[in-house]
Coordinates of N, CA and C in Angstrom, one line a residue:
M1 N 24.0 3.1 13.3 CA 24.5 4.1 12.1 C 23.4 5.1 12.3
I2 N 23.8 6.9 11.7 CA 23.0 7.2 11.7 C 22.7 8.7 10.5
K3 N 21.4 8.1 10.5 CA 21.0 9.3 8.5 C 20.7 10.4 9.2
K4 N 21.1 11.5 8.3 CA 20.1 12.7 8.9 C 19.7 13.4 6.8
S5 N 18.5 14.0 7.1 CA 17.0 13.8 6.1 C 18.3 15.1 4.8
F6 N 19.0 16.6 6.1 CA 18.3 17.9 5.5 C 19.3 18.3 5.2
D7 N 20.6 18.6 6.7 CA 21.7 18.9 6.6 C 23.2 18.6 5.5
N8 N 23.0 17.6 4.5 CA 23.8 17.8 3.6 C 24.0 17.7 2.0
Q9 N 24.5 17.7 1.5 CA 24.5 17.5 -0.4 C 24.4 16.7 -0.7
N10 N 24.6 15.0 -0.1 CA 24.7 14.2 -0.7 C 23.1 14.1 -1.7
P11 N 22.5 13.0 -2.7 CA 21.2 12.5 -3.6 C 20.0 12.0 -2.1
T12 N 19.0 12.4 -2.7 CA 18.0 12.4 -2.7 C 17.4 10.8 -2.9
L13 N 16.8 9.8 -2.8 CA 15.5 8.9 -3.6 C 14.5 10.1 -2.1
Y14 N 13.9 10.2 -2.5 CA 12.2 10.7 -1.6 C 10.8 9.2 -2.5
I15 N 10.1 9.2 -1.0 CA 9.7 7.9 -1.2 C 8.4 9.1 -1.1
I16 N 7.6 9.0 -2.2 CA 6.8 9.9 -2.7 C 5.4 8.8 -2.3
A17 N 4.2 9.0 -1.4 CA 2.4 9.2 -1.4 C 2.0 9.5 -2.6
T18 N 0.5 8.8 -3.3 CA 0.0 9.5 -4.1 C -0.9 9.2 -3.8
P19 N -2.5 9.6 -4.1 CA -3.8 9.5 -3.8 C -3.9 8.2 -3.8
I20 N -5.4 7.3 -3.5 CA -5.2 6.4 -3.5 C -6.7 6.5 -4.0
G21 N -7.7 6.8 -4.6 CA -8.8 6.8 -6.1 C -8.9 8.2 -5.7
N22 N -8.5 9.3 -5.2 CA -9.2 11.6 -5.0 C -7.8 12.3 -5.3
L23 N -7.8 12.7 -5.9 CA -6.9 12.9 -6.6 C -6.8 14.3 -5.3
S24 N -8.2 15.0 -4.9 CA -7.5 16.0 -4.7 C -7.1 15.4 -2.3
D25 N -6.2 14.6 -2.0 CA -5.8 14.4 -1.4 C -4.5 14.9 -1.9
I26 N -4.0 15.0 -2.9 CA -2.2 14.5 -2.7 C -2.0 16.0 -2.3
S27 N -0.7 16.1 -1.9 CA -0.8 17.7 -1.6 C 0.7 18.6 -1.8
K28 N 0.4 19.4 -1.3 CA 1.4 20.2 -1.7 C 2.5 19.9 -2.2
R29 N 3.6 19.9 -1.3 CA 4.5 18.8 -1.4 C 4.8 17.8 -1.5
M30 N 3.6 16.7 -2.0 CA 4.0 15.8 -3.1 C 4.4 15.8 -4.6
I31 N 3.3 17.3 -5.0 CA 2.9 18.2 -6.3 C 4.4 18.7 -6.3
E32 N 5.4 19.6 -5.5 CA 6.9 20.4 -5.3 C 8.0 19.2 -6.1
T33 N 7.8 17.8 -5.2 CA 8.5 16.6 -5.2 C 8.5 16.2 -5.9
I34 N 7.3 16.4 -7.0 CA 7.5 15.1 -8.5 C 7.9 16.3 -9.3
K35 N 8.1 17.5 -9.2 CA 8.7 18.5 -10.0 C 9.8 18.8 -9.3
E36 N 11.0 18.5 -9.0 CA 11.6 18.8 -8.3 C 12.6 17.3 -9.1
V37 N 12.3 16.2 -8.7 CA 12.6 14.8 -9.2 C 12.8 15.0 -10.4
S38 N 14.6 14.6 -11.5 CA 14.7 14.3 -12.3 C 14.1 13.0 -12.9
V39 N 14.6 12.0 -12.0 CA 13.7 10.6 -12.8 C 12.6 10.8 -11.4
L40 N 11.6 9.4 -12.2 CA 11.0 9.1 -11.0 C 10.6 8.1 -10.8
L41 N 10.6 6.5 -10.8 CA 10.6 5.0 -10.3 C 9.0 4.8 -10.2
C42 N 8.2 3.9 -10.9 CA 6.8 3.8 -11.0 C 6.7 2.2 -11.1
E43 N 5.4 1.9 -10.6 CA 5.2 0.8 -11.2 C 4.7 0.6 -13.1
D44 N 3.7 1.4 -12.9 CA 3.7 1.3 -14.2 C 3.8 3.1 -14.8
T45 N 4.6 3.0 -15.8 CA 4.8 4.5 -16.2 C 3.0 5.4 -16.5
R46 N 2.7 4.4 -17.2 CA 1.1 5.3 -17.9 C 0.4 5.3 -16.5
V47 N 0.3 4.5 -15.5 CA -0.1 5.3 -14.2 C 0.1 6.5 -13.9
T48 N 1.2 6.8 -13.6 CA 2.2 7.8 -12.7 C 1.9 8.9 -14.3
G49 N 1.9 8.7 -15.8 CA 2.2 9.1 -16.2 C 1.0 10.5 -16.9
N50 N -0.5 9.3 -16.1 CA -1.3 10.3 -16.1 C -1.9 11.2 -15.0
L51 N -1.0 10.7 -13.7 CA -1.5 11.7 -12.6 C -0.5 12.6 -13.2
I52 N 0.3 12.3 -13.9 CA 1.0 14.0 -13.8 C 0.7 15.1 -15.2
K53 N 0.1 14.3 -16.0 CA -0.4 14.7 -17.1 C -2.2 15.7 -16.4
K54 N -2.8 15.3 -15.3 CA -3.6 15.5 -14.9 C -3.3 17.3 -14.1
L55 N -1.9 17.0 -13.1 CA -1.2 17.1 -12.1 C -0.9 18.7 -12.9
E56 N -0.7 18.5 -14.2 CA -1.0 19.2 -15.2 C 1.3 19.6 -14.6
I57 N 1.8 18.9 -14.4 CA 3.1 19.3 -14.3 C 3.7 18.8 -15.3
T58 N 4.4 20.5 -15.9 CA 5.0 20.6 -17.5 C 6.6 19.8 -18.0
N59 N 7.0 20.2 -16.2 CA 8.4 19.8 -16.6 C 8.6 18.3 -15.8
K60 N 8.4 17.2 -16.9 CA 7.9 16.3 -16.0 C 9.1 15.6 -16.4
P61 N 9.5 14.6 -15.1 CA 10.4 13.6 -14.9 C 10.6 12.6 -15.9
K62 N 12.7 11.9 -16.6 CA 12.2 10.5 -16.7 C 11.5 9.7 -15.7
L63 N 10.4 9.3 -16.4 CA 9.4 8.2 -16.3 C 10.4 6.6 -15.8
V64 N 10.4 5.7 -15.0 CA 11.5 4.4 -15.2 C 10.8 2.7 -14.6
R65 N 10.7 2.3 -15.2 CA 9.4 1.3 -14.5 C 11.1 0.3 -12.9
Y66 N 9.4 0.2 -12.2 CA 10.3 -0.1 -11.3 C 9.1 -1.2 -10.6
D67 N 8.9 -2.9 -10.5 CA 7.4 -2.7 -10.2 C 7.9 -4.8 -9.5
V68 N 7.4 -5.4 -9.0 CA 7.7 -6.2 -8.8 C 8.8 -7.2 -9.2
V69 N 9.2 -7.7 -10.6 CA 9.0 -7.8 -11.4 C 11.0 -7.3 -11.4
K70 N 11.4 -6.2 -11.4 CA 12.5 -6.3 -12.0 C 13.3 -5.2 -10.2
E71 N 12.4 -5.1 -9.0 CA 12.9 -4.4 -8.5 C 14.5 -4.9 -7.8
N72 N 14.1 -5.9 -8.6 CA 15.8 -7.1 -7.6 C 16.9 -7.1 -8.9
N73 N 16.3 -6.6 -10.2 CA 17.5 -6.2 -11.1 C 18.0 -6.0 -11.3
I74 N 16.8 -4.8 -10.6 CA 17.8 -3.6 -11.1 C 18.0 -2.0 -10.2
T75 N 18.4 -2.3 -9.4 CA 18.3 -2.3 -7.2 C 19.4 -1.4 -7.7
D76 N 20.9 -2.3 -8.2 CA 21.7 -1.6 -8.8 C 22.4 -0.9 -9.2
Q77 N 21.1 -0.6 -10.6 CA 21.5 0.1 -11.8 C 21.0 1.6 -11.4
I78 N 20.0 1.6 -10.3 CA 19.3 2.8 -10.1 C 20.3 3.8 -9.2
I79 N 21.1 2.8 -8.1 CA 21.9 3.6 -7.5 C 22.8 3.7 -7.6
Q80 N 23.4 3.2 -9.2 CA 24.8 4.4 -10.1 C 23.7 5.0 -10.7
M81 N 22.8 5.3 -10.4 CA 21.8 7.0 -11.0 C 22.0 8.0 -10.9
F82 N 22.2 7.8 -9.3 CA 22.5 9.0 -8.3 C 23.9 9.6 -8.3
S83 N 24.7 9.3 -9.5 CA 26.2 10.0 -9.8 C 25.6 10.9 -11.0
Q84 N 24.5 10.7 -11.6 CA 24.2 11.5 -12.8 C 22.6 12.2 -12.5
H85 N 22.2 11.9 -10.6 CA 20.5 12.8 -11.1 C 21.4 12.3 -8.8
E86 N 20.3 14.0 -8.8 CA 20.3 14.4 -7.3 C 19.3 14.2 -6.8
K87 N 18.4 14.2 -7.2 CA 16.8 13.8 -6.7 C 16.3 13.1 -7.2
I88 N 15.9 11.7 -6.7 CA 14.9 10.0 -7.6 C 13.7 10.3 -7.1
G89 N 13.1 10.2 -7.7 CA 10.9 9.3 -6.7 C 11.5 8.8 -6.5
L90 N 10.0 8.5 -5.8 CA 9.9 6.5 -5.9 C 8.0 6.1 -6.0
V91 N 7.0 6.8 -6.4 CA 5.8 6.9 -6.9 C 5.3 5.0 -6.7
S92 N 4.1 4.3 -6.3 CA 3.3 3.1 -6.6 C 2.0 4.0 -7.5
D93 N 2.1 2.5 -7.9 CA 0.1 3.3 -8.7 C -0.5 4.0 -7.6
A94 N -1.0 3.5 -6.1 CA -1.5 4.6 -5.7 C -1.2 3.9 -4.0
G95 N -1.6 5.4 -3.5 CA -0.6 5.5 -2.2 C 0.6 5.3 -1.8
T96 N 1.0 4.9 -0.9 CA 2.4 5.2 0.4 C 3.5 3.9 -1.0
P97 N 4.3 3.8 -1.4 CA 5.2 3.6 -1.5 C 6.3 2.6 -1.0
L98 N 6.4 0.5 -0.6 CA 6.5 -0.3 0.3 C 4.6 -0.6 0.9
I99 N 4.1 0.0 1.1 CA 3.0 -0.7 1.8 C 2.4 -1.6 1.2
S100 N 3.0 -2.4 0.8 CA 2.6 -3.9 -0.8 C 2.9 -3.6 -1.6
D101 N 4.0 -2.8 -1.9 CA 4.0 -2.4 -3.5 C 5.8 -2.4 -2.9
P102 N 5.8 -2.2 -4.0 CA 7.9 -2.0 -5.1 C 8.3 -1.7 -3.6
G103 N 9.4 -1.7 -3.8 CA 11.2 -0.7 -3.0 C 11.8 -1.1 -1.5
F104 N 11.8 -1.9 -1.5 CA 12.0 -3.1 -0.1 C 13.6 -3.3 -0.4
P105 N 14.0 -4.1 -1.4 CA 15.4 -4.3 -1.3 C 16.6 -2.7 -2.3
L106 N 15.9 -1.8 -2.6 CA 16.6 -0.2 -3.0 C 16.6 0.4 -1.4
I107 N 15.4 0.3 -1.1 CA 15.6 0.9 0.4 C 16.9 0.3 1.6
N108 N 16.8 -1.0 1.4 CA 17.9 -1.6 2.2 C 19.2 -1.4 1.2
K109 N 19.1 -1.0 0.3 CA 20.8 -1.0 0.0 C 21.1 0.0 0.0
L110 N 20.1 1.2 0.2 CA 20.5 3.2 0.3 C 20.4 3.0 1.4
K111 N 20.3 2.4 2.5 CA 20.7 2.0 4.0 C 22.3 2.4 4.4
Q112 N 23.4 1.6 3.1 CA 24.5 1.0 3.4 C 25.1 2.4 2.3
T113 N 24.7 3.0 1.9 CA 25.4 4.7 0.5 C 24.9 5.3 1.8
N114 N 26.0 7.2 1.6 CA 25.1 8.0 1.9 C 24.4 8.8 1.1
I115 N 23.5 8.1 0.9 CA 21.7 8.4 -0.3 C 21.2 8.5 1.0
N116 N 20.8 9.7 1.1 CA 19.1 9.9 1.5 C 18.4 9.0 0.9
V117 N 17.7 8.9 2.1 CA 16.0 8.7 1.9 C 15.4 9.4 2.0
V118 N 14.4 10.3 1.9 CA 12.8 11.4 3.3 C 11.6 10.9 1.7
V119 N 11.1 10.4 3.0 CA 9.9 10.1 2.9 C 8.9 11.3 3.1
I120 N 8.1 11.5 1.3 CA 6.7 12.2 1.4 C 5.5 11.7 1.1
P121 N 4.9 11.6 2.9 CA 3.7 11.0 3.5 C 2.3 11.3 2.5
G122 N 1.9 10.6 2.9 CA 0.5 10.9 1.8 C -0.8 9.4 2.5
P123 N -1.4 9.2 2.2 CA -2.6 8.2 1.7 C -2.0 6.7 2.0
I124 N -2.8 5.9 2.9 CA -2.1 4.5 3.2 C -3.8 4.3 3.4
A125 N -4.3 2.7 2.3 CA -5.4 2.6 2.1 C -6.1 2.5 3.6
Y126 N -5.3 1.5 3.6 CA -5.2 0.5 5.7 C -5.0 1.1 6.6
T127 N -4.6 2.1 6.3 CA -5.1 3.1 8.0 C -5.7 3.4 7.5
S128 N -6.9 4.4 6.4 CA -7.9 5.0 6.8 C -8.5 3.8 6.5
A129 N -9.1 2.8 6.4 CA -10.2 2.0 6.8 C -9.7 1.8 8.3
L130 N -8.9 1.5 9.1 CA -8.2 1.5 10.3 C -9.6 2.0 11.1
V131 N -9.1 3.1 10.8 CA -9.9 4.8 11.8 C -10.8 4.3 11.0
A132 N -11.9 4.1 10.7 CA -13.7 4.1 9.8 C -13.8 3.3 10.5
S133 N -13.6 2.2 10.8 CA -13.9 0.1 11.1 C -14.2 0.2 13.0
G134 N -13.2 1.5 13.9 CA -14.0 1.9 15.0 C -12.7 1.0 16.0
F135 N -12.4 -0.3 15.6 CA -11.8 -1.3 15.8 C -10.3 -0.7 16.1
S136 N -9.8 -2.0 17.1 CA -8.6 -1.5 17.8 C -7.3 -0.9 16.7
T137 N -6.3 0.2 17.7 CA -5.6 0.5 16.8 C -4.0 -0.7 17.0
T138 N -4.0 -1.4 18.5 CA -3.7 -2.5 17.7 C -3.8 -3.3 17.1
N139 N -3.0 -3.2 15.2 CA -3.2 -3.9 14.3 C -1.6 -5.0 13.8
Y140 N -2.7 -5.7 13.1 CA -1.4 -6.3 12.7 C -1.9 -6.4 10.7
F141 N -0.6 -6.1 10.4 CA -1.2 -5.8 8.4 C -0.1 -6.8 8.2
H142 N -1.3 -7.4 7.5 CA -0.4 -8.5 6.4 C -0.2 -8.5 5.6
G143 N -1.2 -7.8 4.4 CA -0.9 -6.8 2.7 C -1.8 -7.2 2.8
F144 N -1.3 -8.1 0.7 CA -2.7 -8.8 0.5 C -2.6 -10.5 0.8
L145 N -4.3 -11.1 0.4 CA -4.3 -12.2 1.2 C -4.0 -13.4 -0.1
P146 N -3.1 -14.3 0.1 CA -2.4 -15.3 -0.6 C -3.5 -15.6 -1.7
N147 N -3.6 -16.4 -3.0 CA -4.4 -16.2 -4.1 C -4.5 -17.5 -3.7
K148 N -4.0 -18.7 -3.3 CA -4.5 -19.7 -3.2 C -6.1 -20.6 -1.2
K149 N -6.1 -20.8 -1.8 CA -7.2 -21.6 -0.4 C -6.1 -21.3 1.0
S150 N -6.0 -23.0 0.2 CA -4.8 -23.8 1.8 C -4.2 -22.4 1.8
Q151 N -3.0 -21.4 1.6 CA -2.0 -20.0 2.0 C -3.4 -19.4 2.8
R152 N -4.4 -19.1 2.4 CA -5.5 -18.4 2.6 C -6.0 -19.6 4.0
L153 N -5.6 -20.3 4.1 CA -6.2 -21.6 5.4 C -5.5 -21.3 6.1
K154 N -3.8 -21.8 6.4 CA -3.4 -21.9 6.2 C -3.0 -20.5 7.5
L155 N -2.8 -19.6 6.9 CA -2.5 -18.2 7.5 C -4.2 -18.1 8.8
F156 N -4.6 -17.8 7.7 CA -5.9 -17.6 9.2 C -5.7 -18.5 10.2
N157 N -5.1 -20.2 10.7 CA -5.2 -20.5 11.3 C -4.0 -19.8 11.9
Q158 N -2.8 -19.5 11.4 CA -2.0 -19.0 12.7 C -2.1 -17.7 13.3
L159 N -3.0 -16.6 12.5 CA -3.0 -15.0 12.7 C -4.4 -15.1 13.8
S160 N -5.0 -16.0 13.7 CA -6.0 -16.5 14.7 C -5.4 -16.3 16.4
E161 N -4.0 -16.2 16.5 CA -3.4 -15.9 17.5 C -3.2 -14.6 18.4
I162 N -3.0 -13.6 17.1 CA -2.8 -12.6 17.6 C -4.0 -12.0 17.7
K163 N -4.0 -11.4 18.8 CA -4.9 -10.6 19.8 C -5.3 -9.3 19.6
Q164 N -5.4 -9.7 18.1 CA -5.0 -7.9 16.9 C -6.5 -7.6 16.4
T165 N -6.9 -6.2 15.8 CA -6.7 -5.4 14.7 C -6.3 -6.4 13.8
L166 N -6.6 -7.0 13.2 CA -6.1 -8.3 11.2 C -6.6 -7.2 10.2
I167 N -5.4 -6.9 9.8 CA -6.2 -5.9 8.0 C -5.5 -7.0 7.1
F168 N -6.4 -7.0 6.4 CA -5.6 -7.5 4.6 C -6.3 -6.2 3.8
Y169 N -5.0 -7.0 1.9 CA -5.9 -6.3 1.2 C -6.2 -7.3 0.5
V170 N -7.6 -7.4 0.1 CA -7.8 -8.5 -0.3 C -9.0 -7.7 -2.1
S171 N -8.5 -8.3 -3.0 CA -9.0 -8.2 -4.5 C -11.0 -9.0 -4.3
C172 N -11.1 -8.3 -5.9 CA -13.0 -7.9 -5.7 C -13.0 -9.7 -5.6
F173 N -12.0 -10.6 -6.7 CA -12.7 -11.9 -7.4 C -12.0 -12.8 -6.0
K174 N -11.4 -12.5 -4.8 CA -11.1 -13.6 -3.3 C -11.9 -12.9 -2.1
L175 N -12.8 -11.9 -2.6 CA -13.4 -11.5 -1.1 C -14.4 -12.3 -0.4
K176 N -15.0 -12.8 -1.5 CA -16.7 -13.6 -0.8 C -16.1 -15.0 0.0
K177 N -15.1 -15.2 -1.2 CA -14.0 -16.3 -0.6 C -13.3 -16.8 1.0
S178 N -12.8 -15.4 1.2 CA -11.3 -15.5 2.3 C -12.3 -15.3 3.0
I179 N -13.8 -14.1 3.0 CA -14.3 -13.4 4.1 C -16.0 -15.6 4.1
E180 N -16.0 -16.3 3.9 CA -16.6 -17.1 4.2 C -15.6 -18.9 4.6
E181 N -14.4 -18.4 4.3 CA -12.8 -19.5 4.7 C -12.9 -18.1 7.2
L182 N -13.1 -17.7 6.6 CA -12.4 -17.1 8.1 C -12.9 -17.0 9.5
K183 N -14.1 -17.7 8.4 CA -15.3 -18.3 9.6 C -15.2 -19.1 10.6
E184 N -14.2 -20.2 10.3 CA -14.4 -21.4 10.7 C -13.1 -21.0 12.1
K185 N -12.5 -19.4 12.3 CA -10.9 -19.5 13.0 C -11.3 -17.7 13.5
F186 N -12.6 -18.0 13.1 CA -12.6 -16.1 14.4 C -14.2 -16.4 14.3
P187 N -15.0 -17.2 14.8 CA -16.4 -16.8 14.1 C -16.5 -16.1 15.7
N188 N -18.0 -15.2 15.2 CA -18.1 -14.8 16.0 C -17.9 -13.5 16.1
K189 N -16.4 -13.2 15.1 CA -16.3 -12.0 15.4 C -16.7 -11.0 14.2
E190 N -16.7 -9.4 14.7 CA -16.8 -8.4 14.0 C -15.8 -8.4 13.0
I191 N -16.1 -7.9 11.8 CA -15.0 -7.9 10.2 C -15.8 -6.7 9.6
F192 N -14.8 -5.9 9.1 CA -15.5 -4.5 9.0 C -14.7 -4.3 7.4
V193 N -14.8 -4.2 6.2 CA -15.1 -4.6 4.9 C -14.8 -2.7 4.0
A194 N -13.9 -1.7 3.8 CA -14.3 -1.1 2.9 C -14.2 -1.4 1.7
K195 N -14.4 -0.6 0.8 CA -14.9 -1.1 -0.9 C -14.1 0.8 -1.3
E196 N -13.6 0.7 -1.9 CA -13.6 1.7 -2.8 C -12.8 3.1 -2.5
L197 N -11.7 3.2 -1.2 CA -11.9 4.0 0.1 C -11.4 5.6 -1.3
T198 N -11.9 6.8 -0.6 CA -12.3 8.2 -0.8 C -12.3 8.1 -2.8
K199 N -13.0 7.0 -3.4 CA -14.0 6.8 -3.9 C -15.1 7.8 -4.1
L200 N -16.5 7.6 -4.9 CA -17.5 8.2 -5.3 C -18.1 6.7 -5.4
H201 N -17.9 5.6 -5.0 CA -18.8 4.5 -4.3 C -18.1 3.8 -2.9
E202 N -17.7 4.7 -2.1 CA -16.4 4.2 -0.7 C -17.4 4.1 0.0
T203 N -17.8 2.6 0.3 CA -19.1 1.7 1.6 C -17.9 1.3 2.7
Y204 N -18.1 1.5 3.5 CA -18.7 -0.3 4.5 C -19.7 -0.7 4.6
Y205 N -18.4 -2.5 5.4 CA -19.8 -3.5 5.4 C -19.2 -3.6 6.6
F206 N -20.3 -3.9 8.2 CA -20.0 -4.4 8.4 C -20.5 -5.5 9.8
G207 N -20.0 -6.3 10.4 CA -20.8 -7.3 11.6 C -20.0 -8.4 11.1
T208 N -21.3 -9.2 11.6 CA -20.3 -10.9 11.7 C -19.9 -10.9 9.9
A209 N -19.1 -12.4 10.0 CA -19.0 -12.5 8.6 C -20.6 -13.2 7.5
D210 N -21.3 -13.9 8.0 CA -22.6 -14.2 8.1 C -23.6 -12.6 7.0
E211 N -23.4 -11.0 8.3 CA -24.0 -11.0 8.3 C -23.2 -10.5 7.1
V212 N -22.4 -9.6 6.7 CA -21.4 -8.9 6.0 C -21.6 -9.4 4.2
L213 N -21.3 -11.6 4.3 CA -22.0 -12.0 2.8 C -23.6 -11.0 3.1
S214 N -24.6 -10.8 3.1 CA -25.4 -11.0 3.1 C -25.9 -9.6 2.2
D215 N -24.6 -8.7 2.5 CA -25.0 -7.6 2.5 C -24.1 -7.2 1.1
L216 N -22.7 -8.2 1.0 CA -22.5 -7.6 -0.4 C -22.9 -7.9 -1.4
P217 N -23.0 -6.8 -2.7 CA -23.7 -7.6 -3.8 C -23.8 -9.0 -5.0
K218 N -24.0 -9.6 -5.1 CA -23.8 -10.5 -6.0 C -22.4 -9.9 -6.8
L219 N -22.3 -8.8 -7.4 CA -21.5 -8.3 -8.1 C -20.3 -7.5 -8.2
I220 N -19.8 -8.8 -7.1 CA -17.9 -8.3 -6.5 C -17.6 -7.1 -7.3
K221 N -16.2 -5.8 -7.5 CA -15.8 -5.1 -8.1 C -15.3 -3.7 -7.5
G222 N -14.2 -3.7 -7.5 CA -13.7 -2.3 -6.7 C -12.4 -2.5 -6.0
E223 N -12.0 -2.2 -5.1 CA -10.6 -2.9 -4.7 C -11.2 -2.4 -3.6
Y224 N -10.1 -3.8 -2.4 CA -10.7 -3.4 -0.6 C -10.2 -3.7 -0.3
V225 N -10.6 -3.2 1.4 CA -9.4 -3.1 2.9 C -10.4 -4.1 4.1
L226 N -9.8 -6.3 4.3 CA -10.2 -6.5 5.4 C -10.0 -6.8 6.7
L227 N -10.7 -6.2 7.4 CA -10.6 -6.0 9.2 C -11.2 -7.0 9.6
I228 N -10.8 -7.7 11.0 CA -11.3 -8.8 11.3 C -10.3 -8.4 12.9
N229 N -12.0 -8.2 13.8 CA -11.5 -7.1 16.0 C -11.1 -9.3 16.0
N230 N -10.7 -9.3 16.4 CA -9.3 -10.4 16.9 C -8.9 -9.9 18.3
K231 N -9.7 -9.1 19.0 CA -9.4 -8.1 20.0 C -9.7 -9.1 20.8
E232 N -8.7 -9.7 22.3 CA -9.6 -10.7 23.3 C -10.1 -9.5 24.4
V233 N -11.2 -10.1 24.3 CA -12.3 -9.5 25.0 C -12.0 -10.1 26.9
K234 N -12.4 -9.4 27.0 CA -12.0 -10.0 28.8 C -12.6 -9.3 30.0

């Protein structure tokens, strides 16, 4: 199947990336697209509403909640919206939608229709962390680490065989625990932790797991990307 994005009169879903922290990272095309859509699907209408307010967009689109809880239940309803709306947007709270965020059921359903899917590219936290790390860009991105210790240990065991840069999103509550746990499968491997990317308190921690743990503050706050340099040494 072939689908062209711009040489037809079909309705369009715009996948719109938004800043991951620094509002200056938003592009002119992002702003123009948000102004053009009549409906904007968003994880949290309050977060997206605040963004629109900061951007001083007066012609505010209708905001429709589209999160991990609702995405499987309202996909058909959203597709029906295209009969009344030519342009609909999809945003996450921060960064590029579908990167550890909702959207997969909708995009896969749209592939079976004549509705266009157009990406408005922009910030992605893990790619920013990757290029800052200096690690190989041949990588495996997993997304958020599991909540349970047993699941994290099982995952680390499975991924230890992948001789690439391994990348994870980690909450502040699990960061130290996760670094302690990965030491068994990745002894002496260099790791890189990026904190609060693009924000005022952006910080990088790197070295062995023990070195990073000793450098981290006692009180962990913020959002983190964790990378493991698991490239095979020749």
